[in-house]
Coordinates of N, CA, C and O in Angstrom, one line a residue:
X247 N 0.8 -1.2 0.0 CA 0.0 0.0 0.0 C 0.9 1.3 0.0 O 0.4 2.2 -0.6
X248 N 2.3 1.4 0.8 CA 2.6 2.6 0.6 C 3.1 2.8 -0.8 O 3.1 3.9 -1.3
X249 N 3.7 1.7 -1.6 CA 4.1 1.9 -2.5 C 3.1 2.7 -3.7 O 3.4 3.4 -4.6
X250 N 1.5 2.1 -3.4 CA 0.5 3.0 -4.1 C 0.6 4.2 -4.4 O 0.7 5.0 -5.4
X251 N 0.7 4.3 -2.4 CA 0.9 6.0 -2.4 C 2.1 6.7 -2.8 O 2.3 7.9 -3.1
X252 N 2.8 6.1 -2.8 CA 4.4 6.8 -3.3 C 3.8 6.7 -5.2 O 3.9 7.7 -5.9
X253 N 3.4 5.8 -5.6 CA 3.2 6.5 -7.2 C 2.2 7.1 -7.2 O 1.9 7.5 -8.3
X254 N 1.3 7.3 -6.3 CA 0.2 7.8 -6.4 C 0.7 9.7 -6.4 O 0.3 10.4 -7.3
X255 N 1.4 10.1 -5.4 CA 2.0 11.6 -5.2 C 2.4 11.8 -6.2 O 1.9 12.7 -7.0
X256 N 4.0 10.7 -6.8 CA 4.4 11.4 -7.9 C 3.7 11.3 -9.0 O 4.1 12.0 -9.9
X257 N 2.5 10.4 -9.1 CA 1.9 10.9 -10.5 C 1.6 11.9 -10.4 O 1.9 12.7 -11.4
X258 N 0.9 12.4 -9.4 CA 0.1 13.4 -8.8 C 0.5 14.7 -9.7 O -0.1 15.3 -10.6
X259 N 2.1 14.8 -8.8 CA 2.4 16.1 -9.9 C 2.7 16.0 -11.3 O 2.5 16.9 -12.1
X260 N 3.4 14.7 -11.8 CA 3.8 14.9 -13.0 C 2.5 15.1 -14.1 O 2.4 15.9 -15.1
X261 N 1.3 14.1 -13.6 CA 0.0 14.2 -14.7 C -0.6 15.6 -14.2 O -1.2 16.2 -15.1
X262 N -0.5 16.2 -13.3 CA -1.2 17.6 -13.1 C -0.5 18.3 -13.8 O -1.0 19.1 -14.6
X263 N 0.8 18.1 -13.9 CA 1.8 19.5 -14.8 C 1.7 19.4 -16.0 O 1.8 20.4 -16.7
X264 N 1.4 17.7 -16.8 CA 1.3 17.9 -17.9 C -0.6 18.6 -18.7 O -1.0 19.2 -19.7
X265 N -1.3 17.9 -17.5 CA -2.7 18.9 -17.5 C -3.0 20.3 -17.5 O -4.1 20.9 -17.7
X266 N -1.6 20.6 -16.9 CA -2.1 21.9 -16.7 C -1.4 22.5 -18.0 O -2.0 23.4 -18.7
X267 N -0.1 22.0 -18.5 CA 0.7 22.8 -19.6 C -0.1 22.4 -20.6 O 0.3 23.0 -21.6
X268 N -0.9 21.9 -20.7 CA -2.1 21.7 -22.1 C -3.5 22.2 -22.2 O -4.4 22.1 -23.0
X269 N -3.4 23.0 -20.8 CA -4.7 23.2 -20.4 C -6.1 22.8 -20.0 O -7.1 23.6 -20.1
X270 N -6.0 21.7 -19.7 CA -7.1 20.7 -19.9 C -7.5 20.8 -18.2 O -6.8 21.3 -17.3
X271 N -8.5 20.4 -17.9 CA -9.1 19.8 -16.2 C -8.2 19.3 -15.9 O -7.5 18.9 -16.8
X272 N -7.6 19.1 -14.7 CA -7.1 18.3 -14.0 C -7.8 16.8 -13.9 O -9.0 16.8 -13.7
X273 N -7.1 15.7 -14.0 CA -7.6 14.4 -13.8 C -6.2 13.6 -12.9 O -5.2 13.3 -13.5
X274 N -6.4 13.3 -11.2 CA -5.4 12.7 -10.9 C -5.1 11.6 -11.0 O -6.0 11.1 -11.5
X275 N -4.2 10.9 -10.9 CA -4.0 9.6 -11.2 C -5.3 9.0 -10.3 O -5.9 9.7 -9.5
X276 N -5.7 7.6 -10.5 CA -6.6 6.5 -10.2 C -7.8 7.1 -10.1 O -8.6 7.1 -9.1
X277 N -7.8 7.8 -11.7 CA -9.1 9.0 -11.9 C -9.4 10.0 -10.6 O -10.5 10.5 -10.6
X278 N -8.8 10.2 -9.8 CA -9.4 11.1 -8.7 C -9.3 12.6 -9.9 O -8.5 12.9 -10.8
X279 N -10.6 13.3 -9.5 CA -10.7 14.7 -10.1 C -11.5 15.4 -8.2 O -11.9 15.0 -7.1
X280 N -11.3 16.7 -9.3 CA -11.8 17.9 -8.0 C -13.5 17.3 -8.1 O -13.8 16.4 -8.8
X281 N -14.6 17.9 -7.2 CA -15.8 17.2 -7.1 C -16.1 16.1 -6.6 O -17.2 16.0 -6.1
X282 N -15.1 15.0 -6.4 CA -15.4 13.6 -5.9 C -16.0 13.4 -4.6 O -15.3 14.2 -3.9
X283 N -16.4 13.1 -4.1 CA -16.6 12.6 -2.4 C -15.4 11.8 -2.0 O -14.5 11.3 -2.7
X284 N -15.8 11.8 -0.8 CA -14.2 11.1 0.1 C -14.5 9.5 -0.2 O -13.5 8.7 -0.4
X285 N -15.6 9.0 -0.2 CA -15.9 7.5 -0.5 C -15.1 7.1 -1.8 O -14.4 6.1 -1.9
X286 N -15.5 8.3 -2.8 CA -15.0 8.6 -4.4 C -13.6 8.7 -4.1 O -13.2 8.9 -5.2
X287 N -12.6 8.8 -3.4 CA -11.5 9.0 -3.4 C -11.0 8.1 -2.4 O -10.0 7.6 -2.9
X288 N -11.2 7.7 -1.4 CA -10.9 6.2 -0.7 C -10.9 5.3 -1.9 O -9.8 5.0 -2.4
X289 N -11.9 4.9 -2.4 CA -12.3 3.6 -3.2 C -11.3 4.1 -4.5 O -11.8 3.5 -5.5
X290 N -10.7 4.6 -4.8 CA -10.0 5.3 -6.2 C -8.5 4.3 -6.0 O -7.9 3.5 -6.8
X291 N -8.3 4.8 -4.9 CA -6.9 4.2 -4.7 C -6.7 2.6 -3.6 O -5.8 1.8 -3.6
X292 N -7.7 2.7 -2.7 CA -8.1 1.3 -2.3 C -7.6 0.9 -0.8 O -7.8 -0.1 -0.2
X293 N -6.6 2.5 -0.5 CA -5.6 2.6 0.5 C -6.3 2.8 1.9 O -6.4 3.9 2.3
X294 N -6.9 1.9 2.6 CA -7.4 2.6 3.8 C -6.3 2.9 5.0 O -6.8 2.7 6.2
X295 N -5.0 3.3 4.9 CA -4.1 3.7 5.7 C -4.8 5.0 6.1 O -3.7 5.5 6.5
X296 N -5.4 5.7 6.3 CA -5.6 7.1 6.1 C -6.0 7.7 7.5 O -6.2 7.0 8.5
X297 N -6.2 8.8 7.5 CA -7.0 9.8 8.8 C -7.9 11.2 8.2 O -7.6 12.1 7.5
X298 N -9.2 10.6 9.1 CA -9.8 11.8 8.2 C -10.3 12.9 9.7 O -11.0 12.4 10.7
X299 N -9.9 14.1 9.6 CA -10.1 15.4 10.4 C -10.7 16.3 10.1 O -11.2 16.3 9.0
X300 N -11.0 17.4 10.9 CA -11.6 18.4 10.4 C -10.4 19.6 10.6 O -9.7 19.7 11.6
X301 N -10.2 20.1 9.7 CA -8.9 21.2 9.1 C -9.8 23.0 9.8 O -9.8 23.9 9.0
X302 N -10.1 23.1 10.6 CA -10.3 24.7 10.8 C -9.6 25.7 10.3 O -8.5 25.9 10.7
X303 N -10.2 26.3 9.5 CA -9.0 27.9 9.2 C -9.5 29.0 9.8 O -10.5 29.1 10.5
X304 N -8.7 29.9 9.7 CA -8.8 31.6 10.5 C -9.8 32.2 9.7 O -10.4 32.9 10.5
X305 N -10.3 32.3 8.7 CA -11.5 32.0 7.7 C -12.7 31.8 8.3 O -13.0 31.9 9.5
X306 N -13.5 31.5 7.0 CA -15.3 30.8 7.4 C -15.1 29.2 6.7 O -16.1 28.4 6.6
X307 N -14.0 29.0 6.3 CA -13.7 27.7 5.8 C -13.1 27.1 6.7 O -12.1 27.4 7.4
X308 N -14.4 25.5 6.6 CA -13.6 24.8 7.6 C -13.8 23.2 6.6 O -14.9 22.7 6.3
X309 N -12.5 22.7 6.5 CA -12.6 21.5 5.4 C -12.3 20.1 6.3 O -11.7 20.0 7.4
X310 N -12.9 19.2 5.7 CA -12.8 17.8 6.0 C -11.4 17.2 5.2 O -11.2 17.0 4.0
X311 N -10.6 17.0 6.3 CA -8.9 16.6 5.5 C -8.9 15.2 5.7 O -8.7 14.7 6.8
X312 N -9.1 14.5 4.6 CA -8.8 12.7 4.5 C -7.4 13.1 4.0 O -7.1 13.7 3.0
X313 N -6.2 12.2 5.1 CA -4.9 12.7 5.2 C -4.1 11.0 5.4 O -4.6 10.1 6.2
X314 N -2.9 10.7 4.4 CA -2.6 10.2 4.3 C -0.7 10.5 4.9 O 0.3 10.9 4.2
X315 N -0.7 9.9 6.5 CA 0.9 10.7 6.5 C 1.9 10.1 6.7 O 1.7 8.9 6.9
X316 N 3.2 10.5 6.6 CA 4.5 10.3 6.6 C 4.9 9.2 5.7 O 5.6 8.3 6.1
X317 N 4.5 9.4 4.2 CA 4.8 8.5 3.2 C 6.0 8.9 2.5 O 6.6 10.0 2.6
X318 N 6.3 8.0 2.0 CA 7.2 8.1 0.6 C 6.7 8.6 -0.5 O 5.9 8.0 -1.2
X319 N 7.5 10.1 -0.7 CA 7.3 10.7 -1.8 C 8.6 11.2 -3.0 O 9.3 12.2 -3.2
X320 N 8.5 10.0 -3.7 CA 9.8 10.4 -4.6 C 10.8 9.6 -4.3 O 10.6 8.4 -4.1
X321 N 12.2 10.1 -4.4 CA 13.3 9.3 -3.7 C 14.0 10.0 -2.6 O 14.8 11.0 -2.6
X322 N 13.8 9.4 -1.8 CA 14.6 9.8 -0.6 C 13.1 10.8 -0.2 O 13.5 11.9 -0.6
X323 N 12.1 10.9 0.2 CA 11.4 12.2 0.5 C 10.3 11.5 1.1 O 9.7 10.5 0.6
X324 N 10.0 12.3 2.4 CA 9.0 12.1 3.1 C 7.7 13.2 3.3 O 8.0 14.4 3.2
X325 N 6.7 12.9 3.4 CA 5.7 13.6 3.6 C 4.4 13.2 3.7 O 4.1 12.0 3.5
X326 N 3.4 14.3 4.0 CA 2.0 13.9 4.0 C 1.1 14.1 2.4 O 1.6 14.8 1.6
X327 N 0.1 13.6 2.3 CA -0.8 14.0 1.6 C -1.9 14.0 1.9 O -2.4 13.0 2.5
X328 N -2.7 15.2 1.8 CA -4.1 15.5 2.3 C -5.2 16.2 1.0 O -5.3 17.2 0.3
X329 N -6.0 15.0 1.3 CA -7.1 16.0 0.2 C -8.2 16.9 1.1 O -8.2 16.7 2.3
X330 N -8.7 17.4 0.8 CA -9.7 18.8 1.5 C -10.7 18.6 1.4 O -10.4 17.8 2.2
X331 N -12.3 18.5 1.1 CA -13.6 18.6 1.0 C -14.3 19.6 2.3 O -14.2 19.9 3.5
X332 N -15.2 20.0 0.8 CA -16.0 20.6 1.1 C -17.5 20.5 1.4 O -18.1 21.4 0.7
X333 N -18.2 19.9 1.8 CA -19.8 19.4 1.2 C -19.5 18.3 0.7 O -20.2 18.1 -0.4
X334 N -18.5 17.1 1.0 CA -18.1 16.4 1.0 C -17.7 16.1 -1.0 O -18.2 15.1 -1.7
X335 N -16.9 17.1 -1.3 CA -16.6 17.4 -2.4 C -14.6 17.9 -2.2 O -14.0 18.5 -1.3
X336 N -14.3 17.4 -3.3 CA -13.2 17.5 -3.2 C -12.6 18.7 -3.8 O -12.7 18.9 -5.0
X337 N -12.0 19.8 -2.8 CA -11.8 21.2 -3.9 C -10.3 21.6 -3.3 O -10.1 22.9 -3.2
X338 N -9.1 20.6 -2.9 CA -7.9 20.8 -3.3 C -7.3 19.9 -2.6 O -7.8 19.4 -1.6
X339 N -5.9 19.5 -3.1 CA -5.4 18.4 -2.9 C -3.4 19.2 -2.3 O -2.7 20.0 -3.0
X340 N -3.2 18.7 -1.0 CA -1.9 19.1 -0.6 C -0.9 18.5 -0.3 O -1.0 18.0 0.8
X341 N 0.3 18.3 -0.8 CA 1.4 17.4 -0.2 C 2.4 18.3 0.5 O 3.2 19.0 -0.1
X342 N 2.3 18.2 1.5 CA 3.8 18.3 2.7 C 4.7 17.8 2.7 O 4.8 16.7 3.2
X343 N 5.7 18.6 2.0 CA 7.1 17.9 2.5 C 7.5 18.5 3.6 O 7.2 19.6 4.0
X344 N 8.6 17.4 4.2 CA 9.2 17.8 5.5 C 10.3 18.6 5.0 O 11.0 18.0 4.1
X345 N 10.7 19.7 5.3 CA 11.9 20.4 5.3 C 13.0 19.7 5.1 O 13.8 20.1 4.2
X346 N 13.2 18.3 5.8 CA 14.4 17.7 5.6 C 15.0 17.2 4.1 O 16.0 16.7 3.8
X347 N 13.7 17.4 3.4 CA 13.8 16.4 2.5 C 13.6 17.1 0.8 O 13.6 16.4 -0.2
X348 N 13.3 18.3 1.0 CA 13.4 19.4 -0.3 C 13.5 20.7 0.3 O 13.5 21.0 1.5
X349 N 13.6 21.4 -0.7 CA 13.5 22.7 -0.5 C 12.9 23.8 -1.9 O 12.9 23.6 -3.1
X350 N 12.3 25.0 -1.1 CA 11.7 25.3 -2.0 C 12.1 26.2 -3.4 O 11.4 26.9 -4.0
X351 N 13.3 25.9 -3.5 CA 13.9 26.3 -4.8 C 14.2 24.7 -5.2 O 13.5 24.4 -6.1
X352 N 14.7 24.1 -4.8 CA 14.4 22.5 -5.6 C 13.2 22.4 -6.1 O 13.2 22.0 -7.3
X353 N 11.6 22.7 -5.2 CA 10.7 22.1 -5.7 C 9.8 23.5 -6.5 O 8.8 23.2 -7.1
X354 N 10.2 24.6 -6.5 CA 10.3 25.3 -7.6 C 11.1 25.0 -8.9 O 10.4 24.5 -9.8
X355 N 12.3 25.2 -9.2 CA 13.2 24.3 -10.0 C 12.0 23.1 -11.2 O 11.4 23.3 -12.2
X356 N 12.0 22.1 -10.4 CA 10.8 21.5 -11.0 C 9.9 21.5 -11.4 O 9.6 21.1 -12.5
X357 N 9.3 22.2 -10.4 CA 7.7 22.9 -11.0 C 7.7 23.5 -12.2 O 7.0 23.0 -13.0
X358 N 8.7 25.0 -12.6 CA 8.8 25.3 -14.0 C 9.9 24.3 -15.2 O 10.0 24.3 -16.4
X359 N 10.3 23.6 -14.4 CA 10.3 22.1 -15.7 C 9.7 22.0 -16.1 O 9.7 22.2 -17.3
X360 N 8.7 21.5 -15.6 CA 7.4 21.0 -15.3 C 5.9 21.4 -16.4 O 5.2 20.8 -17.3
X361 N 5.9 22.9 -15.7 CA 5.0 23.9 -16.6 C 5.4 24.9 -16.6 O 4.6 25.6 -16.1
X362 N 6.3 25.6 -16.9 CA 7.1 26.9 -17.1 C 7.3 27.6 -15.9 O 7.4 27.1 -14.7
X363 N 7.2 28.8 -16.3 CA 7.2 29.7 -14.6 C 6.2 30.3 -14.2 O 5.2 30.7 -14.7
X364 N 6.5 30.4 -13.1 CA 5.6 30.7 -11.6 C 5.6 31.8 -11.8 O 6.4 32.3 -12.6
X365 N 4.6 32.8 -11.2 CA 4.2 34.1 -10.7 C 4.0 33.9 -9.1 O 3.4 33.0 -8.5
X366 N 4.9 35.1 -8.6 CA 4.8 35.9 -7.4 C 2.8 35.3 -7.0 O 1.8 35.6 -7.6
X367 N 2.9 34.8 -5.9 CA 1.1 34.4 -5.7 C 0.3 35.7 -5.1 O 0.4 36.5 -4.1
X368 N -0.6 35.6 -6.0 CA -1.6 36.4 -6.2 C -2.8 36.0 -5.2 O -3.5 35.0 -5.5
X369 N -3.0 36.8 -4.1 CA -4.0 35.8 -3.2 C -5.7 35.9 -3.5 O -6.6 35.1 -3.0
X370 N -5.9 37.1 -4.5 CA -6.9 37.3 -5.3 C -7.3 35.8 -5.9 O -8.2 35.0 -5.5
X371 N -6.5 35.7 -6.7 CA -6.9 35.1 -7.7 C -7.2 33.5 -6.9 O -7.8 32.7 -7.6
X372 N -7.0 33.0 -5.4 CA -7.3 32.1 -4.6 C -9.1 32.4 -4.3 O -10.0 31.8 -4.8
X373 N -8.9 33.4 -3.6 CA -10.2 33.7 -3.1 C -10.3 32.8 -1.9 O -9.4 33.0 -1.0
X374 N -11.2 32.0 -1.7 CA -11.4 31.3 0.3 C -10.3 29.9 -0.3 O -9.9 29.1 0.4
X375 N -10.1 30.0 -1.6 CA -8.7 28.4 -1.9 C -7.6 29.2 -0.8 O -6.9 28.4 -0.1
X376 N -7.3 30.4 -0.6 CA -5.9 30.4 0.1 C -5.9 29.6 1.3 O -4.8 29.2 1.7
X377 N -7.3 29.2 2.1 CA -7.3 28.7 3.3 C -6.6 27.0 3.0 O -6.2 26.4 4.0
X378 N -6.7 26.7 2.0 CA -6.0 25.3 1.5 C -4.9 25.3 1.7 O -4.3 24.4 2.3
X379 N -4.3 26.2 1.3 CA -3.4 26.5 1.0 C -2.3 26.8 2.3 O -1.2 26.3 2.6
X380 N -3.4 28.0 3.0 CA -2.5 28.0 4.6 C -3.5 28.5 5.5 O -3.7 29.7 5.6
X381 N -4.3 27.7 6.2 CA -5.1 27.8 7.3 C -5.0 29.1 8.2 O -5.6 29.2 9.3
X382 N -4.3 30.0 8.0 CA -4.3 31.3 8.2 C -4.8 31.9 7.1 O -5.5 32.8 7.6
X383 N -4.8 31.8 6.0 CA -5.1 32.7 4.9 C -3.8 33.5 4.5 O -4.0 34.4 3.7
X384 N -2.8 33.3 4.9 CA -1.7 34.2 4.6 C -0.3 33.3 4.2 O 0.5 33.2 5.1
X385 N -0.2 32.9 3.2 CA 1.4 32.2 3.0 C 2.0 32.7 3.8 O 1.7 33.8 4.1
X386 N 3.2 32.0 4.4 CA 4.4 32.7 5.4 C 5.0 33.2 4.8 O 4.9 34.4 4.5
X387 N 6.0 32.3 4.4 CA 7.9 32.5 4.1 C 7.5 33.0 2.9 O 7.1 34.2 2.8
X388 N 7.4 32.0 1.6 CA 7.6 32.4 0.4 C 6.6 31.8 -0.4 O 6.6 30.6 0.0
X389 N 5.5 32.0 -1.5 CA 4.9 31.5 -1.9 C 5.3 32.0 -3.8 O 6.1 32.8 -4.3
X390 N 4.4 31.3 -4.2 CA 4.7 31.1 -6.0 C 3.0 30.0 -6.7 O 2.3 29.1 -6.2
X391 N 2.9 30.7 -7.6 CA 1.7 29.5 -8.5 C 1.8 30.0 -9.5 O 2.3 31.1 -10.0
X392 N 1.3 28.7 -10.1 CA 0.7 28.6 -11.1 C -0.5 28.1 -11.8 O -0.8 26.9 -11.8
X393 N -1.2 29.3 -12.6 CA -2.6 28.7 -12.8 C -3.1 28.2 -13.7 O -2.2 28.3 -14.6
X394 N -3.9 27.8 -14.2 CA -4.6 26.9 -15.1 C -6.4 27.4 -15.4 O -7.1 28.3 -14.9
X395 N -6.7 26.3 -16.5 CA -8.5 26.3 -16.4 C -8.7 26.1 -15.4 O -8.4 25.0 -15.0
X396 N -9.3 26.8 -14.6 CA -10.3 26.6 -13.2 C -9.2 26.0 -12.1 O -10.0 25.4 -11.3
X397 N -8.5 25.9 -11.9 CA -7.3 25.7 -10.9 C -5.9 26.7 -11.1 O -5.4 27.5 -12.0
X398 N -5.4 26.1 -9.5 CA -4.2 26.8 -9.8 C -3.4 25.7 -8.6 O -4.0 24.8 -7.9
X399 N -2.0 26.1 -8.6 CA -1.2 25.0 -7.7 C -0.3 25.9 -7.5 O 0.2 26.8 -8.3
X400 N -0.1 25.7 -5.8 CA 1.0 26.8 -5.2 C 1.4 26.3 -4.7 O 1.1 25.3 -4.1
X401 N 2.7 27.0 -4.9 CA 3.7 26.5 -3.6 C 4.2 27.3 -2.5 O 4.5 28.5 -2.7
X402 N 4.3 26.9 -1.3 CA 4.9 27.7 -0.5 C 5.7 27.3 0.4 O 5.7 26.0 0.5
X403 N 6.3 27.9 1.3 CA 7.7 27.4 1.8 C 6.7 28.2 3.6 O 6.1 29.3 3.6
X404 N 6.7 27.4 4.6 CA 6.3 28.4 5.9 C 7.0 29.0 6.8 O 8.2 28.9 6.4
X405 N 7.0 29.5 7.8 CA 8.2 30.1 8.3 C 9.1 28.9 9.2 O 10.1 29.2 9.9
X406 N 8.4 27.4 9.0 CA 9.7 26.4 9.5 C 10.1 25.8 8.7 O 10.5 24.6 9.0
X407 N 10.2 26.3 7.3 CA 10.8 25.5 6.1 C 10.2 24.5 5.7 O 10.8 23.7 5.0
X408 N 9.1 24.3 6.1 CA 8.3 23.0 5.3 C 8.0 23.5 3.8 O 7.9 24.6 3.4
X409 N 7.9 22.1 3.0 CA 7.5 23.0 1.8 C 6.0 22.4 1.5 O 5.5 21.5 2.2
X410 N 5.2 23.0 0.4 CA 3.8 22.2 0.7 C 3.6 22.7 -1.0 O 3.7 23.8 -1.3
X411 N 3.4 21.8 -1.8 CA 2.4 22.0 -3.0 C 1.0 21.6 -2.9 O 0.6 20.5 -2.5
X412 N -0.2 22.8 -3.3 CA -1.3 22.7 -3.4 C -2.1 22.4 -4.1 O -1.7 21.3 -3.7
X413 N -3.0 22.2 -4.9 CA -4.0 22.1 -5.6 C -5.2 22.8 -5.3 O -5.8 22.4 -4.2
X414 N -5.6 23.8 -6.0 CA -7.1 24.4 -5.6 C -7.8 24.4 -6.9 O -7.4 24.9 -8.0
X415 N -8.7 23.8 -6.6 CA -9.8 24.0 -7.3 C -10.7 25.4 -7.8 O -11.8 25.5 -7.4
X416 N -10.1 26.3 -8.5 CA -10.8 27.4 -8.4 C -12.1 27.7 -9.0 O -12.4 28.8 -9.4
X417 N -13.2 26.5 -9.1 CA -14.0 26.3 -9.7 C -15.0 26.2 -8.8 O -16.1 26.4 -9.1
X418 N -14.5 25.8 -7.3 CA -15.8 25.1 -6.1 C -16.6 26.4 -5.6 O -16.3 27.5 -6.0
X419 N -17.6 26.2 -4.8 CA -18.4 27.4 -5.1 C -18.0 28.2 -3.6 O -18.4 29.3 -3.3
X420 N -17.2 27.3 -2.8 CA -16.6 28.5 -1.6 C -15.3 29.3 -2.0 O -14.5 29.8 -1.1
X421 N -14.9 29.6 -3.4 CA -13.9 30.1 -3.9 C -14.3 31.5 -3.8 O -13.5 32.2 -3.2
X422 N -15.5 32.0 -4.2 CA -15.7 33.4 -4.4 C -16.2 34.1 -2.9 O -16.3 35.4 -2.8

């Protein structure tokens, strides 16, 4: 099972970056898309390792986090994965890495491999997605995205050097 999850992340970003540099919907690997229910996203990948919480933000958003933690992501890299729901709908998907194990010029570096370059993040263009993003509503250290049809994906670095890529759905209807 962890091995699921370990190709399950890195598909994660590679099929998102090639979705997004073509512009198409996002579709994650083992068909997971934005919209799904958490049943729809358990049963996708088949992994019941998981923990599901309720995520509070400093906001009026408060999300249901089905969290998958301290996996193998990549080589040598550890972290969590957490999907978000809303109305038990899925409207952004986040991986935590541990500080130990990237950094956020490595996983920028990537990212514009990936799909070109980043823009300075715009928290506009989030709307109530920033709370995905950082349960404060306010990136710390350093943030960066890049957007797409009806999504965007950020990165940010916090003020203890964790790094975290996002997924927001800028499509769900607590965005505006």
């Amino acid at each position: 099972m962890k091995k699921l999850l370990v190709v399950l992340t890195v598909l994660c970003l590679v099929f998102s970056m090639a979705a997004m540099a073509e512009g198409n919907a996002l579709t994650f690997p083992d068909g997971v898309t934005f919209g799904m229910s958490q049943d729809e996203v358990t049963a996708s990948n088949g992994n019941t390792n998981y923990e599901v919480d309720t995520e509070r933000t400093r906001g009026s958003v408060t999300f249901t986090e089905l969290e998958y933690e301290n996996i193998n992501i990549g080589d040598n890299m550890k972290g969590d994965l957490a999907y978000l729901f809303l109305e038990d709908k899925l409207v952004a998907i986040r991986v935590d890495f541990d500080k130990k194990v990237n950094t956020f010029e490595g996983a920028d570096k990537y990212l514009t491999e990936q799909i070109g370059e980043g823009k300075e993040l715009d928290i506009k263009t989030l709307g109530n997605g920033v709370f995905a993003v950082d349960d404060d509503g306010h990136p710390e250290a350093k943030a960066k995205a890049w957007t797409g049809d009806g999504f965007a994906v950020v990165l940010e670095e916090d003020d203890d050097g964790d790094i975290d890529v996002t997924f927001v759905d800028l499509t769900a209807d607590y965005i505006k």
